[in-house]
mmCIF file of C-alpha atoms in Angstrom:
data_model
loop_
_atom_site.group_PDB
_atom_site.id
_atom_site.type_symbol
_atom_site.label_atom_id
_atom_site.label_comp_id
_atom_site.label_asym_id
_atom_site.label_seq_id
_atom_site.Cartn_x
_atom_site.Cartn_y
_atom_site.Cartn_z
ATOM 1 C CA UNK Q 1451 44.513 86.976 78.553
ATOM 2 C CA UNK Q 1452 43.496 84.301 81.086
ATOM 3 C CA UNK Q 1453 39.606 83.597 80.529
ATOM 4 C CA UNK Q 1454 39.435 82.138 83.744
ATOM 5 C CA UNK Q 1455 40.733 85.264 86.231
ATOM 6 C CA UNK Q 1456 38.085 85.667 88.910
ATOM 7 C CA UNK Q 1457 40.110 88.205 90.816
ATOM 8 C CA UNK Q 1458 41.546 90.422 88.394
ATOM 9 C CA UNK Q 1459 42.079 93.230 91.451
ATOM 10 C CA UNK Q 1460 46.233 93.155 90.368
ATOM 11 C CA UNK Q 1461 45.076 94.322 86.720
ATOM 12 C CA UNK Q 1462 42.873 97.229 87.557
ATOM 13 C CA UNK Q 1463 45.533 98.573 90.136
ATOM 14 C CA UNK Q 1464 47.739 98.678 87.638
ATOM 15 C CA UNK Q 1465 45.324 100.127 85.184
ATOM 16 C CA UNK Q 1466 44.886 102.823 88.056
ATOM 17 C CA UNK Q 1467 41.040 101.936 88.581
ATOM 18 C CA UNK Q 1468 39.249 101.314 91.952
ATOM 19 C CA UNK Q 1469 39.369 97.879 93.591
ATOM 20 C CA UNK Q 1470 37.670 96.491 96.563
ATOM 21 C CA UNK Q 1471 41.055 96.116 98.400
ATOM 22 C CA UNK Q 1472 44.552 96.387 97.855
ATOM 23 C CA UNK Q 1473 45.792 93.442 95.478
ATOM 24 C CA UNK Q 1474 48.977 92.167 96.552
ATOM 25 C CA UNK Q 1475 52.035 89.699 95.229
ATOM 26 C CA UNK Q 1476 55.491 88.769 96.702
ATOM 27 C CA UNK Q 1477 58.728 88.730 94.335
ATOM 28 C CA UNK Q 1478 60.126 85.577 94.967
ATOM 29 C CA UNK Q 1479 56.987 84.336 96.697
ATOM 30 C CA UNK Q 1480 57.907 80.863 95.033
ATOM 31 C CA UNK Q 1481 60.965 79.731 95.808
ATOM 32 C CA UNK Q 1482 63.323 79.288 98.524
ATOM 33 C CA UNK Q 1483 60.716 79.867 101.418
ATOM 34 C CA UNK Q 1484 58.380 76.964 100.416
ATOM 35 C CA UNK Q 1485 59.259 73.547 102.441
ATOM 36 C CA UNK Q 1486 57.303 72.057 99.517
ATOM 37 C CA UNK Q 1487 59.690 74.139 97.355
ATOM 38 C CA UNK Q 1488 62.926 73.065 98.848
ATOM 39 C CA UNK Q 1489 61.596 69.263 99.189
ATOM 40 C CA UNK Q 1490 61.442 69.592 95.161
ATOM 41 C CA UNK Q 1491 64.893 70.687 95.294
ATOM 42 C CA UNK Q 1492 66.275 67.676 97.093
ATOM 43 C CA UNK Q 1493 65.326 65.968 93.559
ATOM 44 C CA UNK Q 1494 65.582 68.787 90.940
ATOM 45 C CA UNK Q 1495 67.620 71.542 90.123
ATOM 46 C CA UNK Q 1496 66.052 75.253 89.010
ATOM 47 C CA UNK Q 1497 67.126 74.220 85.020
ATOM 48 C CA UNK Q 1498 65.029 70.750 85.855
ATOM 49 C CA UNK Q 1499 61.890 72.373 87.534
ATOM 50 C CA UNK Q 1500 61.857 75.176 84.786
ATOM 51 C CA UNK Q 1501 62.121 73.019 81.970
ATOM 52 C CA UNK Q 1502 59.714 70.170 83.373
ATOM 53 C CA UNK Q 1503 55.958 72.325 82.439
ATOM 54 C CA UNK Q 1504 54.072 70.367 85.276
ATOM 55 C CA UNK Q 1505 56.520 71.089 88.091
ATOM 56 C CA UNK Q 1506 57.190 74.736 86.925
ATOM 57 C CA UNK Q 1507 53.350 75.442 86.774
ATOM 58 C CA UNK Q 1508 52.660 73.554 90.655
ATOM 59 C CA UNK Q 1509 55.868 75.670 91.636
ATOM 60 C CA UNK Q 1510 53.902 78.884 90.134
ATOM 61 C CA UNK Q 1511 50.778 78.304 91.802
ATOM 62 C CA UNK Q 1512 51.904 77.508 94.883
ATOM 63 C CA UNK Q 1513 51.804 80.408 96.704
ATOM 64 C CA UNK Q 1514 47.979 81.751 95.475
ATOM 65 C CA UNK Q 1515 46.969 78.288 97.169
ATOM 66 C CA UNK Q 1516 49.287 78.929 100.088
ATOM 67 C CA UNK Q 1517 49.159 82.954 100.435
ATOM 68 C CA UNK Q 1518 46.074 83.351 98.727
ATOM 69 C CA UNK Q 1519 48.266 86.454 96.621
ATOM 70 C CA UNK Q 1520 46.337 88.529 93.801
ATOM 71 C CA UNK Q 1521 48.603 87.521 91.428
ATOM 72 C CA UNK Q 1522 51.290 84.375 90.266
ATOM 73 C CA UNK Q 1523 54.367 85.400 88.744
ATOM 74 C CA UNK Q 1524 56.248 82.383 86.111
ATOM 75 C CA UNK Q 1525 58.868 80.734 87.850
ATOM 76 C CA UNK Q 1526 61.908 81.061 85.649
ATOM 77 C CA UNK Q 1527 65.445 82.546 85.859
ATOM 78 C CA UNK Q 1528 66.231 86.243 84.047
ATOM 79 C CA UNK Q 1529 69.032 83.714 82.236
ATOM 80 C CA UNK Q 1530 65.960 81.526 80.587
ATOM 81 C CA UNK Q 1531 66.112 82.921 77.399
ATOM 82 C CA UNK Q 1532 69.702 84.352 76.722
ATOM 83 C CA UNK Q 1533 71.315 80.544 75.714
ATOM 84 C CA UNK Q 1534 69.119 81.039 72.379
ATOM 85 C CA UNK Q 1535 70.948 83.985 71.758
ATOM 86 C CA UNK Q 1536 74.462 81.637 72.644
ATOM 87 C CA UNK Q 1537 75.623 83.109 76.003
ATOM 88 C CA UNK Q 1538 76.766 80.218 77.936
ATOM 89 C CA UNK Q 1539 75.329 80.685 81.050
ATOM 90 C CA UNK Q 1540 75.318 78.207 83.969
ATOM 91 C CA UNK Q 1541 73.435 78.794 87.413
ATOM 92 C CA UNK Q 1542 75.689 77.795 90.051
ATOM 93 C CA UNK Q 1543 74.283 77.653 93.517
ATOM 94 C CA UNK Q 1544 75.192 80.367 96.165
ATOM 95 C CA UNK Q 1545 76.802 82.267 93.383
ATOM 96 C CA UNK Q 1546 74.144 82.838 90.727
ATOM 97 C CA UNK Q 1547 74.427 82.818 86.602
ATOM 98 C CA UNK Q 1548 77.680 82.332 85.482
ATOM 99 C CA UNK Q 1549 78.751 83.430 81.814
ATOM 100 C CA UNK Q 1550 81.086 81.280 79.912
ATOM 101 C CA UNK Q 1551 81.713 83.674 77.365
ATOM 102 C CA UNK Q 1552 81.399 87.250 78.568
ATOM 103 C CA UNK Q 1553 81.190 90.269 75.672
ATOM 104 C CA UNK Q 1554 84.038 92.244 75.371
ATOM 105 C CA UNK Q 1555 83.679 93.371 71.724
ATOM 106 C CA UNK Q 1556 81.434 94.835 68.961
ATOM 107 C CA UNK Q 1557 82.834 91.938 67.666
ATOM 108 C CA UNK Q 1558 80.990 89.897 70.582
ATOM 109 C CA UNK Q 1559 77.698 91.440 70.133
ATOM 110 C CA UNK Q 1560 77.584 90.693 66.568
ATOM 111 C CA UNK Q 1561 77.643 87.036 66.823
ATOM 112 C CA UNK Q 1562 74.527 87.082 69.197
ATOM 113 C CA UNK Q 1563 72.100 85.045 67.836
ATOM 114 C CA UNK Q 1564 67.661 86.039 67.724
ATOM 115 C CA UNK Q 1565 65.381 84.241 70.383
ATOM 116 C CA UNK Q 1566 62.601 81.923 68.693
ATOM 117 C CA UNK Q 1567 60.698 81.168 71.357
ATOM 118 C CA UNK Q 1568 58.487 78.386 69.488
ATOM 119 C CA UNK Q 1569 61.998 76.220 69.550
ATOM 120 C CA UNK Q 1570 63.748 78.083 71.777
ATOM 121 C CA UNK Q 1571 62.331 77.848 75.189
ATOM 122 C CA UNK Q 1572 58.962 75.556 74.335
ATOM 123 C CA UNK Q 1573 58.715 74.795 77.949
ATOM 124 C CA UNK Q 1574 58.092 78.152 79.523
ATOM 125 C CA UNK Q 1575 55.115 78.770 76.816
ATOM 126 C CA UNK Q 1576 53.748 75.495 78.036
ATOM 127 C CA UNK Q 1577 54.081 76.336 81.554
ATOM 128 C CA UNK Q 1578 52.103 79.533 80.920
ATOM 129 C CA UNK Q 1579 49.376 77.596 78.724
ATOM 130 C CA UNK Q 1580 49.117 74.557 81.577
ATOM 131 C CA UNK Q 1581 48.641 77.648 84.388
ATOM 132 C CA UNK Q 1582 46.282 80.250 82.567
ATOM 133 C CA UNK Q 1583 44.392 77.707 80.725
ATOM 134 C CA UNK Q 1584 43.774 75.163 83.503
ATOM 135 C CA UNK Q 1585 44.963 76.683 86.612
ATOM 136 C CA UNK Q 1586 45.181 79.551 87.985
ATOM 137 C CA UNK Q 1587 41.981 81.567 88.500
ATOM 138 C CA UNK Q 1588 44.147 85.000 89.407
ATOM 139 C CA UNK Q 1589 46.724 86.592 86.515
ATOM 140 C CA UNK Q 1590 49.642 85.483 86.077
ATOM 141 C CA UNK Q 1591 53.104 88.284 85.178
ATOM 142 C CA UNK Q 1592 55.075 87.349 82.786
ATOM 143 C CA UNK Q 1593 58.528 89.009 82.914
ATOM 144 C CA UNK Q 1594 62.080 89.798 81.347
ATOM 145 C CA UNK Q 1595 65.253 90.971 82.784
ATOM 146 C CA UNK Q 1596 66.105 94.294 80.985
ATOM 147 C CA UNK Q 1597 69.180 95.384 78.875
ATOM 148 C CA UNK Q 1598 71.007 96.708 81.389
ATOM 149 C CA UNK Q 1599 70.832 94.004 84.058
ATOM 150 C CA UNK Q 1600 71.139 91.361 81.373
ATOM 151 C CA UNK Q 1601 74.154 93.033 80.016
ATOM 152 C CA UNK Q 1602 76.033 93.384 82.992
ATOM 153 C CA UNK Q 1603 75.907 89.570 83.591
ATOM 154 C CA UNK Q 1604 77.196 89.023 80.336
ATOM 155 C CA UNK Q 1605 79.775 91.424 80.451
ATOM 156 C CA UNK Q 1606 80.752 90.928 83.874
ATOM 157 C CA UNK Q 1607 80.199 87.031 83.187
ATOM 158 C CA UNK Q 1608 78.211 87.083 86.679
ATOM 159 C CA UNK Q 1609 77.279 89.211 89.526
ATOM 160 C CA UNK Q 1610 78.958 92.109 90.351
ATOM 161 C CA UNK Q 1611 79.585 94.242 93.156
ATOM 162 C CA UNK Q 1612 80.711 97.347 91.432
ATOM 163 C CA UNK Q 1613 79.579 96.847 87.738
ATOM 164 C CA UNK Q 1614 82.708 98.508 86.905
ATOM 165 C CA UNK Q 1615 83.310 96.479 83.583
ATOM 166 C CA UNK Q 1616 79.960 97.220 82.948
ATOM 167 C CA UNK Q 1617 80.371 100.901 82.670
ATOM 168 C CA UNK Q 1618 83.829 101.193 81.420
ATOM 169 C CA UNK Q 1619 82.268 98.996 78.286
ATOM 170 C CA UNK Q 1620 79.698 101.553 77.885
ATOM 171 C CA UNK Q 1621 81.797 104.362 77.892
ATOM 172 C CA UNK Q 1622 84.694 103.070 76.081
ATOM 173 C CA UNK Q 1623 83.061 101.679 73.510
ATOM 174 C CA UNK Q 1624 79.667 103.304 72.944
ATOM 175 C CA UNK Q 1625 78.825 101.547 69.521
ATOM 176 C CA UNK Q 1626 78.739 97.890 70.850
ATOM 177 C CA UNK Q 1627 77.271 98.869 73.820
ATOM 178 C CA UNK Q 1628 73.811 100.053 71.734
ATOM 179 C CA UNK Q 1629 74.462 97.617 69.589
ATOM 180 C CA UNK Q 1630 74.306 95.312 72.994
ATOM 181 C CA UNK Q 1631 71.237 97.449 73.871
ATOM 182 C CA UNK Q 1632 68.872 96.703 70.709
ATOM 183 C CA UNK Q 1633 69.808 93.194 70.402
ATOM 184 C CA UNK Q 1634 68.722 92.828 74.052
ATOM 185 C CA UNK Q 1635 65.808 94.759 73.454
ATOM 186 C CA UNK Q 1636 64.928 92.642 70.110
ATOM 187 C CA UNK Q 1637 65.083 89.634 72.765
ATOM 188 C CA UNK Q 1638 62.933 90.877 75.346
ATOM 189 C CA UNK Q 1639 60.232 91.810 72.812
ATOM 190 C CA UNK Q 1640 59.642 88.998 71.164
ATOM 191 C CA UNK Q 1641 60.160 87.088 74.345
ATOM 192 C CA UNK Q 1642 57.490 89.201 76.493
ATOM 193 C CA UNK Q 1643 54.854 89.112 73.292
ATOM 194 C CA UNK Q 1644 55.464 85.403 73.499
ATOM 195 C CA UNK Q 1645 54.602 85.221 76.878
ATOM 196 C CA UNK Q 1646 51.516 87.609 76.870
ATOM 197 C CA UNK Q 1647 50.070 85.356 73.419
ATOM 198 C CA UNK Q 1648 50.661 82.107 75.433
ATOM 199 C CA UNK Q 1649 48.423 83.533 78.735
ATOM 200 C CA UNK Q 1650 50.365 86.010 80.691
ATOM 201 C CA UNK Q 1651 48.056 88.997 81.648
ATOM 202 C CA UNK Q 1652 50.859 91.481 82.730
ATOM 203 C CA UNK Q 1653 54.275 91.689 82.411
ATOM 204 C CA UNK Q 1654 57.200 92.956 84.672
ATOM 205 C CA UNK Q 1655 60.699 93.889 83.538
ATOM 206 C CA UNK Q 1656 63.684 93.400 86.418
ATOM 207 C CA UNK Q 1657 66.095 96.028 85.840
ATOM 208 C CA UNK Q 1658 67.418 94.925 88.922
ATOM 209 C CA UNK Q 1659 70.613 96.548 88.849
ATOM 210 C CA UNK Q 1660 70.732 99.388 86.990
ATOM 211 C CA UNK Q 1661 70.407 101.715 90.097
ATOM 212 C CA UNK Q 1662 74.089 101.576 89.717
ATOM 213 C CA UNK Q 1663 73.778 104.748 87.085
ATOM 214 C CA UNK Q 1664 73.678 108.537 87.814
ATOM 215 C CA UNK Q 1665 70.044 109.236 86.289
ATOM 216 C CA UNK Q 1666 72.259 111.559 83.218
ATOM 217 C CA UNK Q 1667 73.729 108.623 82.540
ATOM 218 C CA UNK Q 1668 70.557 106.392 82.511
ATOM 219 C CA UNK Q 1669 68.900 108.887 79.963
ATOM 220 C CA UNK Q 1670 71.711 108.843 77.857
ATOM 221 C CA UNK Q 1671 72.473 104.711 77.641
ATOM 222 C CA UNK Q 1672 69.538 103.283 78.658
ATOM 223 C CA UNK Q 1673 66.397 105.789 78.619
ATOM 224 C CA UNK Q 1674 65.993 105.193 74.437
ATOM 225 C CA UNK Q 1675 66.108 101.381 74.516
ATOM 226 C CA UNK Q 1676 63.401 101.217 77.457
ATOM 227 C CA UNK Q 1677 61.247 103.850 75.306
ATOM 228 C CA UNK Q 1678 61.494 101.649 72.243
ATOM 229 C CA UNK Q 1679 60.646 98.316 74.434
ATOM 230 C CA UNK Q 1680 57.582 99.543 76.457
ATOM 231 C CA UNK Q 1681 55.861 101.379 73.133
ATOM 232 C CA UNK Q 1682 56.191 97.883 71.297
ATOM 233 C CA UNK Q 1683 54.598 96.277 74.556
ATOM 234 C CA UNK Q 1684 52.343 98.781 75.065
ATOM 235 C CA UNK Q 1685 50.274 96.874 71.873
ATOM 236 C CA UNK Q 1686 49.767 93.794 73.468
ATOM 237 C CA UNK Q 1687 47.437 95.721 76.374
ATOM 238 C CA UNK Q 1688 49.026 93.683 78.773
ATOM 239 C CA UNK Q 1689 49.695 95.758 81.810
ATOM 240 C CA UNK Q 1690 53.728 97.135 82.095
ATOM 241 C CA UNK Q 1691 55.423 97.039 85.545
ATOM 242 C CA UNK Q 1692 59.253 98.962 86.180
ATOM 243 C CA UNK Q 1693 61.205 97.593 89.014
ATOM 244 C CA UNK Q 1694 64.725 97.768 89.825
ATOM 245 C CA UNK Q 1695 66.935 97.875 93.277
ATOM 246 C CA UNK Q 1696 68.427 100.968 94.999
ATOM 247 C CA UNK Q 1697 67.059 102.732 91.971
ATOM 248 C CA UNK Q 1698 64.713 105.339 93.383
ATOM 249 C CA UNK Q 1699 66.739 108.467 92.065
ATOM 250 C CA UNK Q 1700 65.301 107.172 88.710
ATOM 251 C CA UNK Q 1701 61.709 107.256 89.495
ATOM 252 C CA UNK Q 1702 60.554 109.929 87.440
ATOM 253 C CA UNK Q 1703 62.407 108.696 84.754
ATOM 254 C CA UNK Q 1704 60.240 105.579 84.821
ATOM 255 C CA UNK Q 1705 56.711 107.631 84.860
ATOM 256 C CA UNK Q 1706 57.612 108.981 81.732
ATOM 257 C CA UNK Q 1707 58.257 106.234 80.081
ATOM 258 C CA UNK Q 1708 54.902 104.316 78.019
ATOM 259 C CA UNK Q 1709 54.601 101.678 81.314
ATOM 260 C CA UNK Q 1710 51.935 101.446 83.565
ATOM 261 C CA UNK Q 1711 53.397 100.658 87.016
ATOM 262 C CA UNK Q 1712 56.309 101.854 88.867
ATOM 263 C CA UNK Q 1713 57.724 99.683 90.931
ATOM 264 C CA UNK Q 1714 59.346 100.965 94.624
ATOM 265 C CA UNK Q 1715 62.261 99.283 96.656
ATOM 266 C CA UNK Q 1716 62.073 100.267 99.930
ATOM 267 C CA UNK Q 1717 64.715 103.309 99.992
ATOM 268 C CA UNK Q 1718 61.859 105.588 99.213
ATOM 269 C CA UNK Q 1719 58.410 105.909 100.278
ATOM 270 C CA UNK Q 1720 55.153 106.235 98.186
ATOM 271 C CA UNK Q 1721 54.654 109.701 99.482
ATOM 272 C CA UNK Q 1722 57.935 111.083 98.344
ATOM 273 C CA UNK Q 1723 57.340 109.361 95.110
ATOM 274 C CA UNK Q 1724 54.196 110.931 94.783
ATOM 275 C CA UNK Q 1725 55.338 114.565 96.278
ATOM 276 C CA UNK Q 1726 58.297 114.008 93.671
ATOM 277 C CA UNK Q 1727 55.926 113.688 90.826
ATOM 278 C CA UNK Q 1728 55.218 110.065 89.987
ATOM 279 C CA UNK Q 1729 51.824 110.018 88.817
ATOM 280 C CA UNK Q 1730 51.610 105.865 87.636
ATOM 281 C CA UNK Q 1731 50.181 103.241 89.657
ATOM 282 C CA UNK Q 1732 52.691 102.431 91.876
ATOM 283 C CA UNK Q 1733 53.721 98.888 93.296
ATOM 284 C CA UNK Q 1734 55.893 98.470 96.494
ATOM 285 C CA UNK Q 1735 57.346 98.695 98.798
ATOM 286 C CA UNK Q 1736 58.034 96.733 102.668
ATOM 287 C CA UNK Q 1737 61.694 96.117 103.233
ATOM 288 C CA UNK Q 1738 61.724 92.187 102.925
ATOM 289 C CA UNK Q 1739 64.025 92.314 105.973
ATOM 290 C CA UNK Q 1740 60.740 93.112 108.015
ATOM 291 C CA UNK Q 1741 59.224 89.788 107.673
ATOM 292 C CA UNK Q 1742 61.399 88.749 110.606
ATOM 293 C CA UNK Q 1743 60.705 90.891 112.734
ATOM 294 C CA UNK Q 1744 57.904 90.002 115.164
ATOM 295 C CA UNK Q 1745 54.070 90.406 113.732
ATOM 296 C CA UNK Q 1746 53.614 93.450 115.562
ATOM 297 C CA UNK Q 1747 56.347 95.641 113.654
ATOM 298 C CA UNK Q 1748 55.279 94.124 110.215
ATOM 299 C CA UNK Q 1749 51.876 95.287 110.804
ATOM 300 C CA UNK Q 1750 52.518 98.418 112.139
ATOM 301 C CA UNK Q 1751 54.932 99.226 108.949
ATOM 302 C CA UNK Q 1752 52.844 96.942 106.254
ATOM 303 C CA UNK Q 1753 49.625 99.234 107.750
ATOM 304 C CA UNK Q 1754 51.838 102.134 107.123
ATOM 305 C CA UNK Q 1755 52.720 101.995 103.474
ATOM 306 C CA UNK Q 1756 49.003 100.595 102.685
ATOM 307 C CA UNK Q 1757 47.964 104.161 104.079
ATOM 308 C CA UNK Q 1758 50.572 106.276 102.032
ATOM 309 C CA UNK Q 1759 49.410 103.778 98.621
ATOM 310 C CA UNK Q 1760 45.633 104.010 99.052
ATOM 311 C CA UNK Q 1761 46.025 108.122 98.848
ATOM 312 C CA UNK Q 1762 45.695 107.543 95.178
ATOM 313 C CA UNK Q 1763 43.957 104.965 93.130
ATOM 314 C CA UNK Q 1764 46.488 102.506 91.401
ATOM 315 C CA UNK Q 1765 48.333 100.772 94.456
ATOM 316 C CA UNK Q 1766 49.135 97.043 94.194
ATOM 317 C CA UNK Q 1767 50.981 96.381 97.580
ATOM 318 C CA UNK Q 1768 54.568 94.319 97.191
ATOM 319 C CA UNK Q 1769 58.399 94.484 98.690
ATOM 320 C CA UNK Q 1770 61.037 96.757 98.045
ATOM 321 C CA UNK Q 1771 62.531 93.007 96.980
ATOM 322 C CA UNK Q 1772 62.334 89.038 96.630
ATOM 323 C CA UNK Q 1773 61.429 87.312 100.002
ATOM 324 C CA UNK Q 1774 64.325 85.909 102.121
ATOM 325 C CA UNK Q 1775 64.577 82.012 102.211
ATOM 326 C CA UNK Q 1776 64.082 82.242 106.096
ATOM 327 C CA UNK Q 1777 60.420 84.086 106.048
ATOM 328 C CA UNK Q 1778 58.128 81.628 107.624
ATOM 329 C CA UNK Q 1779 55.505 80.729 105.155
ATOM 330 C CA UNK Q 1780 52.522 81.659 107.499
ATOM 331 C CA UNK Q 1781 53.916 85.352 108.060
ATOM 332 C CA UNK Q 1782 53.072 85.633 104.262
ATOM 333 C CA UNK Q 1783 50.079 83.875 104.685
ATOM 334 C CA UNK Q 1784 48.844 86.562 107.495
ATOM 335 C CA UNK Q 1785 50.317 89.733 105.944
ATOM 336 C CA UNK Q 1786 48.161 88.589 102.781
ATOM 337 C CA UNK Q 1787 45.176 88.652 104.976
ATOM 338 C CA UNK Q 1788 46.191 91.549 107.131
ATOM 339 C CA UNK Q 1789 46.549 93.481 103.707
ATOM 340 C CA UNK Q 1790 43.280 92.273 102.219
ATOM 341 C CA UNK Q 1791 41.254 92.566 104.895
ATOM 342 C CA UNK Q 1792 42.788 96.540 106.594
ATOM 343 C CA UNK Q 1793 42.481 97.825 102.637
ATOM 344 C CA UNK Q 1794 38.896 96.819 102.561
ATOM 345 C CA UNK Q 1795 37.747 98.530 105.900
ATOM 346 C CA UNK Q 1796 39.975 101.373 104.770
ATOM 347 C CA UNK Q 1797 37.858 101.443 101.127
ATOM 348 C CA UNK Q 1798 34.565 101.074 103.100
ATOM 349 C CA UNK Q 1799 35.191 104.264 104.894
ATOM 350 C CA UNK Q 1800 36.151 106.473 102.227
#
């Protein structure tokens, strides 16, 4: 873990313990929003920055200096570490990753390849080093995309509206789709351990898509490989944070499982998460689409869920999603504030 944290309010959240205020980060609070961001763009492309250490980490860090967030999070694609394992992917821009050579076949899983991260992806493991060791006085999350949201990429050999080719692979053929589902998870553990060795203090896994399955289904297909992932993760005593999109029917699913934080898109509120049963730390959950509306609304609604999170200890306050390139840097500059600040009065009255 980073030596240097001097505001580790994001870890003991998650840990469920009592903090002076509400810690708060921003998925995709580097990125697309940032003029200094897109200025680096005019030169580099996301493969440049995220193989170039220096510019990755100054990406990173960007927003604590900007936002003054509780936490970084790595800038890096969910792609970064599948070409080791020889999907050709390709990010194209305004479409996303594009696979080559999509699985269709036990045959196809077979002739996946292991991730060595040491040769593999150097560059993100010096990134980390560069930011925890010299940088960064907050933690920084490491994270993975999960086996289900990596797999439909690389089955659908991109993004998908329907993931229908998805699903008809894993009911149609059942073996290479858990074959699929261990190789992935092989990946994503040595991949997160490699992260949390070279500095990261927590981790978050993006099953961004797998709200597309019936929760029966998700216990049967998915439930066993996330159960073997988080207990191997579990060892590094890094915290563990769940997120996915339009995925709230699988909620409870997620507090059983050996992870420490479950992470809320907007479709459901902390209170019915809660009243449903979910007893983890929870992390979420403004609708990004509310930082345009005018400050008024965002406070009224950011003041909202801040009430419904601090009813329990272990609240660390986020979107129900990434932040919209059009978000005005200083509206995440003053919702920071407006968070930090209407948390600590809140704690100081208990």
């Amino acid at each position: 873990m980073n030596k240097k944290i001097k505001n580790d309010s994001l870890l003991k959240a998650a840990r469920g313990e009592k903090t002076g205020h509400v810690p708060v980060w921003y998925m995709r609070q580097a990125g697309r929003s940032q003029p200094e961001y897109r200025k680096l763009k005019e030169k580099y492309s996301l493969f440049d920055i995220t193989h170039q250490p220096e510019i990755c980490a100054y990406v990173t860090r960007l927003p604590v200096e900007n936002y003054d967030v509780d936490a970084a999070i790595l800038y890096k694609d969910i792609m970064t570490p599948l070409p080791a394992l020889g999907v050709d992917v390709e990010i194209l821009a305004g479409k996303g990753p594009v696979i080559h050579n999509p699985i269709s076949s036990l045959k196809d899983v077979e002739k996946l390849g292991e991730l060595q991260p040491e040769e593999d992806i150097p560059y993100v493991l010096k990134t980390i080093k560069l930011l925890t060791e010299e940088q960064l006085t907050v933690p920084l999350i490491g994270f993975s995309g999960a086996p289900f949201t990596l797999s439909s990429y690389m089955i659908e050999g991109g993004p998908s509206k329907d993931y229908r080719k998805t699903k008809a692979f894993m009911y149609t053929e059942p073996k290479a789709w858990f074959a699929l589902m261990e190789k992935l998870a092989d990946m994503i553990i040595v991949y997160v351990k490699a992260q949390i060795k070279a500095g990261a203090s927590a981790i978050q896994i993006f099953d961004s898509w797998v709200g597309t399955l019936n929760a029966e289904d998700y216990r049967f297909y998915i439930k066993p490989v996330m159960e073997r992932i988080f207990s191997e993760l579990r060892e590094e005593n890094a915290p563990l944070i769940m997120f996915g999109v339009g995925a709230s029917h699988l909620a409870l699913e997620w507090n059983s499982l050996p992870l420490d934080v479950v992470g809320l898109d907007w479709r459901m509120s902390i209170g019915q998460a809660r009243a449903l049963g979910v007893t983890k730390a929870i992390q979420g959950n403004l609708d990004p689409a509310v930082l345009l509306a005018p400050w008024e609304v965002i406070e009224q609604k950011a003041a909202a869920i801040l009430d419904e999170g601090m009813k329990h200890p272990g609240y660390i306050f986020n979107l129900g999603h990434g932040v919209f390139p059009d978000v005005r840097p200083e509206t995440l500059k003053r919702l920071t504030a407006f968070i930090h600040e209407y948390s600590e009065r809140k704690k100081l009255e208990e």
